[in-house]
Coordinates of C-alpha atoms in Angstrom, one line a residue:
X74 CA 58.7 -30.8 191.7
X75 CA 58.3 -34.5 192.2
X76 CA 54.7 -35.7 192.1
X77 CA 53.5 -37.0 195.5
X78 CA 53.6 -40.8 195.7
X79 CA 52.5 -42.8 198.7
X80 CA 53.9 -46.3 199.1
X81 CA 51.6 -49.3 198.9
X82 CA 48.4 -47.3 198.8
X83 CA 46.0 -47.0 195.9
X84 CA 43.5 -45.6 198.5
X85 CA 45.8 -42.6 198.8
X86 CA 45.4 -42.0 195.1
X87 CA 41.6 -42.3 195.2
X88 CA 40.6 -40.6 198.5
X89 CA 43.7 -38.8 200.0
X90 CA 42.4 -38.7 203.6
X91 CA 39.3 -38.2 205.8
X92 CA 38.4 -38.9 209.4
X93 CA 34.7 -39.0 208.6
X94 CA 33.3 -42.5 208.3
X95 CA 30.2 -41.3 206.6
X96 CA 32.2 -39.6 203.9
X97 CA 34.4 -42.7 203.3
X98 CA 31.3 -44.9 203.1
X99 CA 29.9 -42.8 200.2
X100 CA 30.7 -43.7 196.6
X101 CA 32.0 -40.5 195.0
X102 CA 31.1 -41.6 191.5
X103 CA 30.8 -44.7 189.3
X104 CA 34.5 -44.5 188.2
X105 CA 35.6 -46.2 191.4
X106 CA 33.1 -49.1 191.0
X107 CA 34.7 -52.0 189.0
X108 CA 31.5 -53.7 188.2
X109 CA 31.9 -54.5 184.5
X110 CA 34.6 -56.4 182.5
X111 CA 35.3 -53.1 180.6
X112 CA 36.1 -51.2 183.8
X113 CA 38.3 -54.0 185.1
X114 CA 40.2 -54.0 181.9
X115 CA 40.6 -50.3 182.1
X116 CA 42.2 -50.4 185.5
X117 CA 44.6 -53.1 184.4
X118 CA 46.1 -50.7 182.0
X119 CA 47.8 -49.2 185.1
X120 CA 48.9 -52.6 186.5
X121 CA 52.4 -52.2 184.9
X122 CA 55.2 -50.1 186.4
X123 CA 55.3 -46.6 184.8
X124 CA 58.9 -46.2 186.2
X125 CA 62.1 -47.2 184.5
X126 CA 64.7 -49.4 186.3
X127 CA 67.2 -49.7 183.5
X128 CA 69.4 -46.7 184.1
X129 CA 70.2 -47.3 187.7
X130 CA 70.5 -51.1 187.4
X131 CA 72.6 -51.0 184.3
X132 CA 75.0 -48.5 185.8
X133 CA 75.8 -51.0 188.6
X134 CA 76.9 -53.6 186.1
X135 CA 80.2 -54.4 184.5
X136 CA 78.9 -52.9 181.2
X137 CA 79.7 -49.4 182.5
X138 CA 83.0 -47.7 182.8
X139 CA 84.5 -44.3 183.8
X140 CA 84.7 -42.2 180.6
X141 CA 87.1 -39.8 182.4
X142 CA 85.0 -36.8 181.3
X143 CA 84.7 -35.0 184.7
X144 CA 82.3 -32.4 183.2
X145 CA 79.7 -35.2 183.0
X146 CA 79.9 -36.0 186.7
X147 CA 76.6 -36.1 188.5
X148 CA 75.7 -37.2 192.0
X149 CA 73.0 -39.6 190.7
X150 CA 75.2 -41.3 188.2
X151 CA 78.1 -41.5 190.6
X152 CA 76.0 -43.1 193.4
X153 CA 74.7 -45.7 191.0
X154 CA 78.2 -46.5 189.7
X155 CA 79.5 -46.8 193.3
X156 CA 76.5 -48.9 194.6
X157 CA 75.5 -46.2 197.0
X158 CA 72.1 -45.2 198.2
X159 CA 70.5 -42.8 195.8
X160 CA 69.7 -39.3 197.0
X161 CA 67.5 -38.5 194.0
X162 CA 63.9 -39.7 194.3
X163 CA 62.7 -38.5 190.9
X164 CA 62.3 -40.6 187.6
X165 CA 64.9 -43.3 186.8
X166 CA 65.7 -43.9 190.4
X167 CA 65.2 -46.8 192.8
X168 CA 62.8 -44.8 194.9
X169 CA 60.7 -43.9 191.9
X170 CA 60.7 -47.5 190.6
X171 CA 59.7 -48.8 194.0
X172 CA 56.7 -46.5 194.1
X173 CA 55.8 -47.3 190.5
X174 CA 55.8 -51.1 191.2
X175 CA 53.6 -50.8 194.2
X176 CA 51.2 -48.5 192.4
X177 CA 51.0 -51.1 189.6
X178 CA 50.4 -53.8 192.3
X179 CA 47.6 -51.8 193.8
X180 CA 45.8 -51.6 190.5
X181 CA 46.2 -55.4 189.9
X182 CA 44.8 -56.1 193.4
X183 CA 41.8 -53.8 192.8
X184 CA 41.1 -55.7 189.6
X185 CA 41.4 -59.1 191.4
X186 CA 39.2 -57.9 194.2
X187 CA 36.5 -56.7 191.8
X188 CA 36.6 -60.1 190.0
X189 CA 36.2 -61.9 193.3
X190 CA 33.2 -59.8 194.2
X191 CA 31.6 -60.5 190.9
X192 CA 31.9 -64.2 191.7
X193 CA 35.0 -65.1 189.6
X194 CA 33.0 -65.7 186.4
X195 CA 34.9 -67.6 183.7
X196 CA 34.2 -64.7 181.3
X197 CA 36.7 -62.7 183.4
X198 CA 39.5 -65.3 183.3
X199 CA 41.6 -63.2 180.9
X200 CA 41.5 -60.2 183.2
X201 CA 42.2 -62.4 186.2
X202 CA 45.2 -64.0 184.5
X203 CA 46.6 -60.6 183.4
X204 CA 46.1 -59.2 187.0
X205 CA 47.9 -62.2 188.6
X206 CA 50.8 -62.0 186.2
X207 CA 51.1 -58.2 186.5
X208 CA 51.1 -58.5 190.3
X209 CA 53.7 -61.2 190.1
X210 CA 55.9 -59.2 187.7
X211 CA 56.1 -56.1 189.9
X212 CA 56.9 -58.1 193.0
X213 CA 59.5 -60.1 191.1
X214 CA 61.2 -57.0 189.9
X215 CA 61.2 -55.5 193.4
X216 CA 62.6 -58.6 195.1
X217 CA 65.2 -58.9 192.4
X218 CA 66.5 -55.4 192.9
X219 CA 65.9 -54.7 196.6
X220 CA 66.8 -58.1 198.1
X221 CA 69.7 -60.5 197.9
X222 CA 69.7 -63.2 195.2
X223 CA 67.4 -66.2 195.5
X224 CA 69.2 -69.1 197.3
X225 CA 67.1 -71.8 198.8
X226 CA 69.7 -72.3 201.6
X227 CA 69.2 -68.8 202.9
X228 CA 65.9 -67.7 201.4
X229 CA 63.8 -68.3 204.6
X230 CA 65.9 -65.7 206.5
X231 CA 66.9 -63.3 203.7
X232 CA 64.9 -60.1 203.7
X233 CA 62.4 -59.9 200.8
X234 CA 59.9 -57.2 200.1
X235 CA 56.3 -56.8 201.3
X236 CA 54.1 -59.0 199.1
X237 CA 50.7 -57.2 198.9
X238 CA 47.8 -59.6 198.1
X239 CA 44.8 -57.4 198.7
X240 CA 43.7 -53.8 198.2
X241 CA 44.5 -51.3 201.0
X242 CA 41.5 -50.3 203.1
X243 CA 43.4 -47.9 205.4
X244 CA 45.6 -44.9 204.6
X245 CA 49.3 -45.6 205.0
X246 CA 49.0 -49.2 206.2
X247 CA 52.1 -50.5 208.0
X248 CA 53.8 -53.3 206.1
X249 CA 56.5 -55.8 207.1
X250 CA 59.0 -57.5 204.7
X251 CA 58.3 -61.0 203.7
X252 CA 61.3 -63.4 203.5
X253 CA 62.7 -64.0 200.0
X254 CA 61.3 -67.6 200.3
X255 CA 57.8 -66.3 200.9
X256 CA 58.0 -63.7 198.1
X257 CA 59.1 -66.4 195.6
X258 CA 56.3 -68.7 196.7
X259 CA 53.8 -66.0 196.2
X260 CA 55.2 -65.1 192.8
X261 CA 55.2 -68.7 191.7
X262 CA 51.6 -69.1 192.8
X263 CA 50.5 -66.0 190.9
X264 CA 52.4 -67.1 187.8
X265 CA 51.0 -70.7 187.8
X266 CA 47.5 -69.5 188.5
X267 CA 47.6 -66.8 185.9
X268 CA 49.4 -68.5 183.1
X269 CA 46.6 -70.8 181.9
X270 CA 44.1 -67.9 182.0
X271 CA 45.9 -65.2 180.1
X272 CA 45.1 -64.6 176.4
X273 CA 46.4 -62.4 173.6
X274 CA 43.0 -61.0 172.7
X275 CA 43.8 -57.3 173.1
X276 CA 43.6 -54.3 170.8
X277 CA 47.3 -53.7 171.7
X278 CA 48.4 -57.1 173.0
X279 CA 52.0 -56.1 173.5
X280 CA 51.1 -53.6 176.2
X281 CA 49.5 -56.4 178.2
X282 CA 50.5 -59.8 179.5
X283 CA 49.7 -61.8 176.4
X284 CA 50.6 -65.5 176.2
X285 CA 54.1 -64.9 174.8
X286 CA 54.9 -62.3 177.5
X287 CA 53.6 -64.6 180.2
X288 CA 55.8 -67.5 179.0
X289 CA 58.9 -65.2 178.8
X290 CA 58.3 -63.9 182.3
X291 CA 57.8 -67.5 183.6
X292 CA 61.0 -68.6 182.0
X293 CA 62.9 -65.7 183.7
X294 CA 61.4 -66.8 187.1
X295 CA 62.1 -70.5 186.6
X296 CA 65.7 -69.8 185.5
X297 CA 66.2 -67.9 188.8
X298 CA 64.8 -70.8 190.8
X299 CA 66.6 -73.5 188.7
X300 CA 63.4 -75.2 187.5
X301 CA 64.8 -76.1 184.1
X302 CA 62.1 -78.4 182.9
X303 CA 59.6 -75.6 183.4
X304 CA 61.8 -73.2 181.5
X305 CA 61.7 -75.7 178.6
X306 CA 58.0 -76.2 178.9
X307 CA 57.1 -72.5 178.7
X308 CA 59.5 -72.0 175.8
X309 CA 58.3 -74.9 173.7
X310 CA 56.0 -72.8 171.5
X311 CA 59.1 -70.8 170.5
X312 CA 61.0 -73.9 169.5
X313 CA 64.7 -74.5 168.8
X314 CA 65.1 -72.5 165.6
X315 CA 62.5 -69.6 165.9
X316 CA 62.9 -68.2 162.4
X317 CA 61.4 -64.7 162.2
X318 CA 60.7 -64.5 165.9
X319 CA 64.0 -63.1 167.1
X320 CA 65.3 -59.6 166.5
X321 CA 66.8 -59.1 163.0
X322 CA 69.7 -56.8 163.5
X323 CA 70.6 -56.7 159.9
X324 CA 67.3 -55.0 159.3
X325 CA 68.5 -52.2 161.6
X326 CA 71.7 -51.7 159.6
X327 CA 69.6 -51.3 156.4
X328 CA 67.7 -48.2 157.7
X329 CA 68.7 -44.9 159.1
X330 CA 69.6 -44.3 162.8
X331 CA 66.4 -42.6 163.9
X332 CA 64.1 -45.2 162.2
X333 CA 66.1 -48.0 163.6
X334 CA 66.0 -46.6 167.1
X335 CA 62.2 -46.2 167.0
X336 CA 61.9 -49.7 165.5
X337 CA 63.5 -51.4 168.6
X338 CA 60.5 -51.0 170.8
X339 CA 57.7 -51.1 168.2
X340 CA 54.8 -53.6 168.4
X341 CA 55.6 -54.7 164.9
X342 CA 58.9 -56.3 166.0
X343 CA 57.9 -60.0 166.5
X344 CA 60.4 -60.5 169.3
X345 CA 58.8 -57.8 171.5
X346 CA 56.3 -59.4 173.8
X347 CA 55.7 -56.8 176.5
X348 CA 56.3 -53.1 176.0
X349 CA 55.9 -50.3 178.6
X350 CA 55.7 -46.6 178.3
X351 CA 57.6 -45.2 181.3
X352 CA 58.2 -41.8 182.7
X353 CA 61.9 -41.6 181.9
X354 CA 64.7 -39.6 180.4
X355 CA 66.9 -42.7 179.9
X356 CA 67.3 -41.9 176.2
X357 CA 69.2 -38.7 177.1
X358 CA 71.7 -40.2 179.6
X359 CA 74.0 -41.7 177.0
X360 CA 75.5 -38.3 176.4
X361 CA 74.9 -36.9 179.9
X362 CA 76.5 -39.5 182.2
X363 CA 80.2 -39.8 182.9
X364 CA 79.8 -43.4 183.9
X365 CA 78.6 -45.2 180.8
X366 CA 79.7 -47.6 178.1
X367 CA 82.7 -45.8 176.8
X368 CA 84.5 -45.6 173.5
X369 CA 87.7 -46.6 175.2
X370 CA 86.1 -49.8 176.5
X371 CA 83.6 -50.7 173.9
X372 CA 85.8 -53.4 172.4
X373 CA 85.6 -55.3 175.7
X374 CA 82.0 -55.9 174.9
X375 CA 81.7 -55.7 171.1
X376 CA 85.1 -56.6 169.8
X377 CA 85.1 -59.4 167.3
X378 CA 87.2 -61.6 169.6
X379 CA 84.4 -61.6 172.2
X380 CA 82.2 -64.1 170.5
X381 CA 82.6 -67.8 169.5
X382 CA 83.1 -67.0 165.8
X383 CA 85.6 -64.1 166.1
X384 CA 83.5 -62.2 163.6
X385 CA 82.1 -58.7 163.8
X386 CA 78.7 -58.2 165.5
X387 CA 75.7 -56.8 163.8
X388 CA 75.0 -54.6 166.9
X389 CA 75.7 -51.0 166.1
X390 CA 77.4 -49.0 168.9
X391 CA 77.2 -45.3 168.2
X392 CA 78.1 -42.0 170.0
X393 CA 76.8 -38.5 170.4
X394 CA 80.1 -37.1 171.7
X395 CA 83.1 -38.4 169.7
X396 CA 83.3 -41.8 171.3
X397 CA 83.6 -40.5 174.9
X398 CA 80.4 -42.5 175.7
X399 CA 78.9 -45.1 173.4
X400 CA 75.4 -46.6 173.1
X401 CA 73.5 -49.2 171.1
X402 CA 70.3 -47.3 169.9
X403 CA 67.3 -48.7 171.6
X404 CA 65.4 -45.8 173.3
X405 CA 63.3 -42.9 171.9
X406 CA 61.8 -40.2 174.0
X407 CA 58.3 -39.1 173.6
X408 CA 57.6 -35.8 175.2
X409 CA 54.0 -35.3 176.2
X410 CA 53.2 -31.6 176.5
X411 CA 50.8 -30.7 179.4
X412 CA 51.1 -27.0 178.5
X413 CA 52.3 -26.4 175.0
X414 CA 52.5 -22.6 175.3
X415 CA 54.7 -22.9 178.4
X416 CA 56.7 -25.8 176.9
X417 CA 55.9 -27.9 179.9
X418 CA 55.3 -31.6 179.8
X419 CA 56.4 -35.1 180.8
X420 CA 59.1 -37.3 179.0
X421 CA 58.4 -40.9 178.3
X422 CA 60.5 -43.8 177.0
X423 CA 59.1 -46.9 175.5
X424 CA 61.0 -49.9 176.8
X425 CA 60.9 -53.6 176.1
X426 CA 60.2 -55.6 179.3
X427 CA 60.0 -59.1 177.8
X428 CA 61.1 -60.5 174.4
X429 CA 61.5 -63.8 172.5
X430 CA 65.2 -63.1 172.5
X431 CA 65.3 -63.5 176.3
X432 CA 62.9 -66.5 176.2
X433 CA 65.2 -68.2 173.7
X434 CA 68.4 -67.6 175.7
X435 CA 66.6 -68.9 178.8
X436 CA 65.6 -72.0 176.8
X437 CA 69.2 -72.6 175.8
X438 CA 70.3 -72.2 179.4
X439 CA 67.8 -74.8 180.4
X440 CA 69.1 -77.3 177.8
X441 CA 72.6 -76.7 179.2
X442 CA 71.5 -77.4 182.7
X443 CA 69.6 -80.6 181.7
X444 CA 72.7 -81.8 179.9
X445 CA 71.3 -81.5 176.4
X446 CA 74.5 -79.9 175.2
X447 CA 74.3 -80.8 171.6
X448 CA 70.9 -79.2 171.3
X449 CA 72.1 -76.1 173.3
X450 CA 75.0 -75.9 170.8
X451 CA 72.7 -75.9 167.9
X452 CA 70.5 -73.2 169.4
X453 CA 73.5 -71.1 170.3
X454 CA 74.7 -71.5 166.7
X455 CA 71.3 -70.3 165.4
X456 CA 71.4 -67.3 167.7
X457 CA 74.9 -66.3 166.7
X458 CA 74.1 -66.8 163.0
X459 CA 71.7 -63.8 163.1
X460 CA 74.0 -61.7 165.4
X461 CA 77.3 -61.7 163.5
X462 CA 78.4 -60.5 160.1
X463 CA 79.1 -63.1 157.3
X464 CA 78.2 -66.2 159.3
X465 CA 79.5 -69.3 157.5
X466 CA 78.3 -72.6 158.8
X467 CA 81.5 -74.3 157.5
X468 CA 83.7 -72.2 159.9
X469 CA 81.5 -70.6 162.5
X470 CA 79.4 -73.5 163.7
X471 CA 79.3 -73.8 167.6
X472 CA 80.9 -76.9 169.0
X473 CA 81.6 -78.0 172.6
X474 CA 85.3 -77.7 171.9
X475 CA 84.9 -74.1 170.9
X476 CA 82.8 -73.3 173.9
X477 CA 85.2 -74.8 176.4
X478 CA 88.2 -73.2 174.7
X479 CA 86.6 -69.7 174.5
X480 CA 85.2 -69.8 178.1
X481 CA 87.5 -71.8 180.2
X482 CA 86.5 -72.6 183.8
X483 CA 87.8 -70.0 186.3
X484 CA 87.7 -71.2 189.9
X485 CA 85.0 -69.5 192.0
X486 CA 83.8 -67.3 189.1
X487 CA 80.3 -68.5 188.3
X488 CA 78.7 -69.8 191.5
X489 CA 74.9 -70.1 191.4
X490 CA 73.2 -71.9 194.3
X491 CA 73.1 -75.1 192.1
X492 CA 76.1 -77.1 191.1
X493 CA 77.7 -77.0 187.6
X494 CA 80.0 -79.4 185.9
X495 CA 83.1 -78.0 184.2
X496 CA 81.5 -78.2 180.8
X497 CA 78.3 -76.6 182.0
X498 CA 80.3 -73.8 183.6
X499 CA 81.8 -73.0 180.2
X500 CA 78.4 -73.1 178.5
X501 CA 76.7 -71.0 181.2
X502 CA 79.4 -68.3 180.8
X503 CA 78.9 -68.4 177.1
X504 CA 75.2 -67.9 177.3
X505 CA 75.6 -65.2 180.0
X506 CA 78.0 -63.3 177.7
X507 CA 75.5 -63.6 174.8
X508 CA 72.8 -62.2 177.1
X509 CA 75.1 -59.4 178.3
X510 CA 75.5 -58.1 174.8
X511 CA 72.0 -58.7 173.6
X512 CA 70.5 -56.7 176.4
X513 CA 73.1 -54.0 176.7
X514 CA 71.6 -50.9 178.5
X515 CA 68.5 -53.0 179.5
X516 CA 69.9 -54.1 182.9
X517 CA 69.4 -57.8 182.5
X518 CA 73.1 -58.1 183.2
X519 CA 72.5 -57.0 186.8
X520 CA 70.2 -60.0 187.4
X521 CA 72.9 -62.4 186.1
X522 CA 75.5 -60.7 188.2
X523 CA 73.4 -61.4 191.3
X524 CA 72.2 -65.0 190.5
X525 CA 75.7 -66.1 189.4
X526 CA 77.4 -64.2 192.3
X527 CA 79.7 -62.4 189.9
X528 CA 82.3 -59.9 191.1
X529 CA 82.3 -56.5 189.6
X530 CA 85.2 -54.0 189.5
X531 CA 84.5 -50.4 188.8
X532 CA 87.5 -48.2 188.0
X533 CA 87.3 -44.5 188.9
X534 CA 89.7 -41.9 187.5
X535 CA 92.5 -41.1 190.0
X536 CA 90.9 -43.2 192.7
X537 CA 91.2 -46.8 193.9
X538 CA 89.1 -49.5 192.2
X539 CA 85.7 -50.0 193.8
X540 CA 85.0 -53.8 194.0
X541 CA 81.6 -55.4 194.4
X542 CA 82.4 -58.8 195.9
X543 CA 80.5 -62.0 195.1
X544 CA 78.2 -61.8 198.1
X545 CA 78.4 -58.1 198.7
X546 CA 75.5 -56.7 200.7
X547 CA 75.3 -53.8 198.3
X548 CA 73.8 -56.1 195.7
X549 CA 70.5 -55.6 197.5
X550 CA 69.6 -51.9 196.7
X551 CA 68.8 -50.0 199.9
X552 CA 65.1 -49.4 200.4
X553 CA 63.9 -45.8 199.8
X554 CA 64.1 -43.5 202.8
X555 CA 60.4 -42.7 202.7
X556 CA 59.7 -46.5 203.1
X557 CA 62.1 -47.2 205.9
X558 CA 60.9 -44.0 207.7
X559 CA 57.6 -45.8 208.2
X560 CA 59.3 -48.6 210.1
X561 CA 60.1 -51.1 207.2
X562 CA 63.4 -52.8 208.0
X563 CA 66.4 -51.6 206.0
X564 CA 68.8 -53.8 204.1
X565 CA 71.9 -54.6 206.2
X566 CA 75.1 -52.9 205.2

C-alpha cells in the first residue's frame, strides 16, 4: 500500500490534524525545535528528493524503443512511452516524484525559517547555502518536468509550478501555479544567494550540496537560460582538461560487472558530485519493461559510427535477457528490511544527480555558444579520448571540419529560443549526442529534447508511430490527480 503523502505540507507530516488551537500551540517535544546548528543540519538531510524521476523521464526520450516482447507489457511503462498521464502513483512515477520534491522543499524551508529566527548568524551560512540550493534544485526539477520549456518570449504566460518560499502553517494550504518566468526568477535568486555560502565541509559531502555540486547545478540552470558566461564562470574550477575528474570508463572494463555497477554511484568516484538514495526499483526495470533500450536498436546509440572518431565506445551495454532489452550498468538496489522475518522492506537505488561529466559538457556548450570553437574542439577531443577505445591523436583529433561533416545542419531540427549559426548548430548537435550517450538511463536526454525542441518518434509493434512534435503540449507532464483535485490548474492538452 502506498504511503500517505500530502502535497506541499510538512505540517501534515508533523501534526496530521487538529482543530484545537491550544493543542497546536503546544510543543510536543524538542525534536521539532530547530534551535541549534546540529538540528538544522539534521533536517537538511531530508531536503533532497527521495523519489526517482529517471525511469519515467528516460522512457519518454528517443533512447527507448519497443522490444516487441509483448509479455513485458505493463500499463506504467506503456503510458510513459506514449506520453500519457500515469495511473500509477507509487515509486518511480511523476506523482511520487512531485510529492518527494515538495517534501524536500518543505524541509529546506523549515531550515531557512529556523536560521532566520536565530538571526541569520554567519556561523549558519553553510546550512543556509545548502537549504537555498536544495530548494532551488527541487523546484527546478519540477518546472523542468511539469511545465513547458523555458522560453523568455512565452515564460510570463506559461504555467510553471507553485514556488514555495516559507513553511506551511495550515493544513492543506491552497496553492496556485507561478508562471515559468516567476519560477526561474526564484530559482536564480536562490542559486545566486546560496552559491557563495555553500561549503564542502561535511562528513559525507557528496550527499549534500557541496561546492562542486552547486557549480554543476548552476551550470545546468544557466545552460537552460542561455547565460553562457555564467556557465563558464561556475565551471572554471574544473578547467579545460580535467584530468582525473571525469568518469574513467576503462576502469569499469577492468573489473567485474557487479563491482563496476556499484562503482558508478560511489562517493569515491571523483566525478560524482551529488548522490541521492531514492525509494526506487529502477535497477530492476531493465529486464521488466517492454519499452527500453533494445538489442535490436542499441547500435543506433552505441555503434562505432555514432561518434566523431568512428571507434568503439568504452561504454558497456549488457543484457539480462538475451539482448531483448539492453542497459549500461549504473544502478544497484539496496533492500532495507523493515521486518526480516517476514521478508518485508523498502528498495532503494543510489543515483547520481550531478557530476563533473555534466559540468564539463555544459562548459563545452558554453564555449560553443560564445564562439570559442577551437577551445570547444579541444575540450570535445579530451572528452572523447577517455570515452573511446584506442584513441589516437594523429587520426581521432576533433576538428571543425569533422564536426560539420558528422552533424550537418538539418532545417528546423535544433531550435532553442536563442539563435544558432550553422557551425554552432553542428557543434550543439555534437555535444547533445555526447550528452545523450554519457547519461543513458539518467534522463538528461529529456531535458535536451525539451530545450532544443526536438521531435521524438516512438514506434509501437503493429501500431502507427506515435510522434511527439517539437512544441507538443505533452512535453509538460500532467500534474498528479491528487494535486489538480485541490484546484491547482492542469496542464493544457
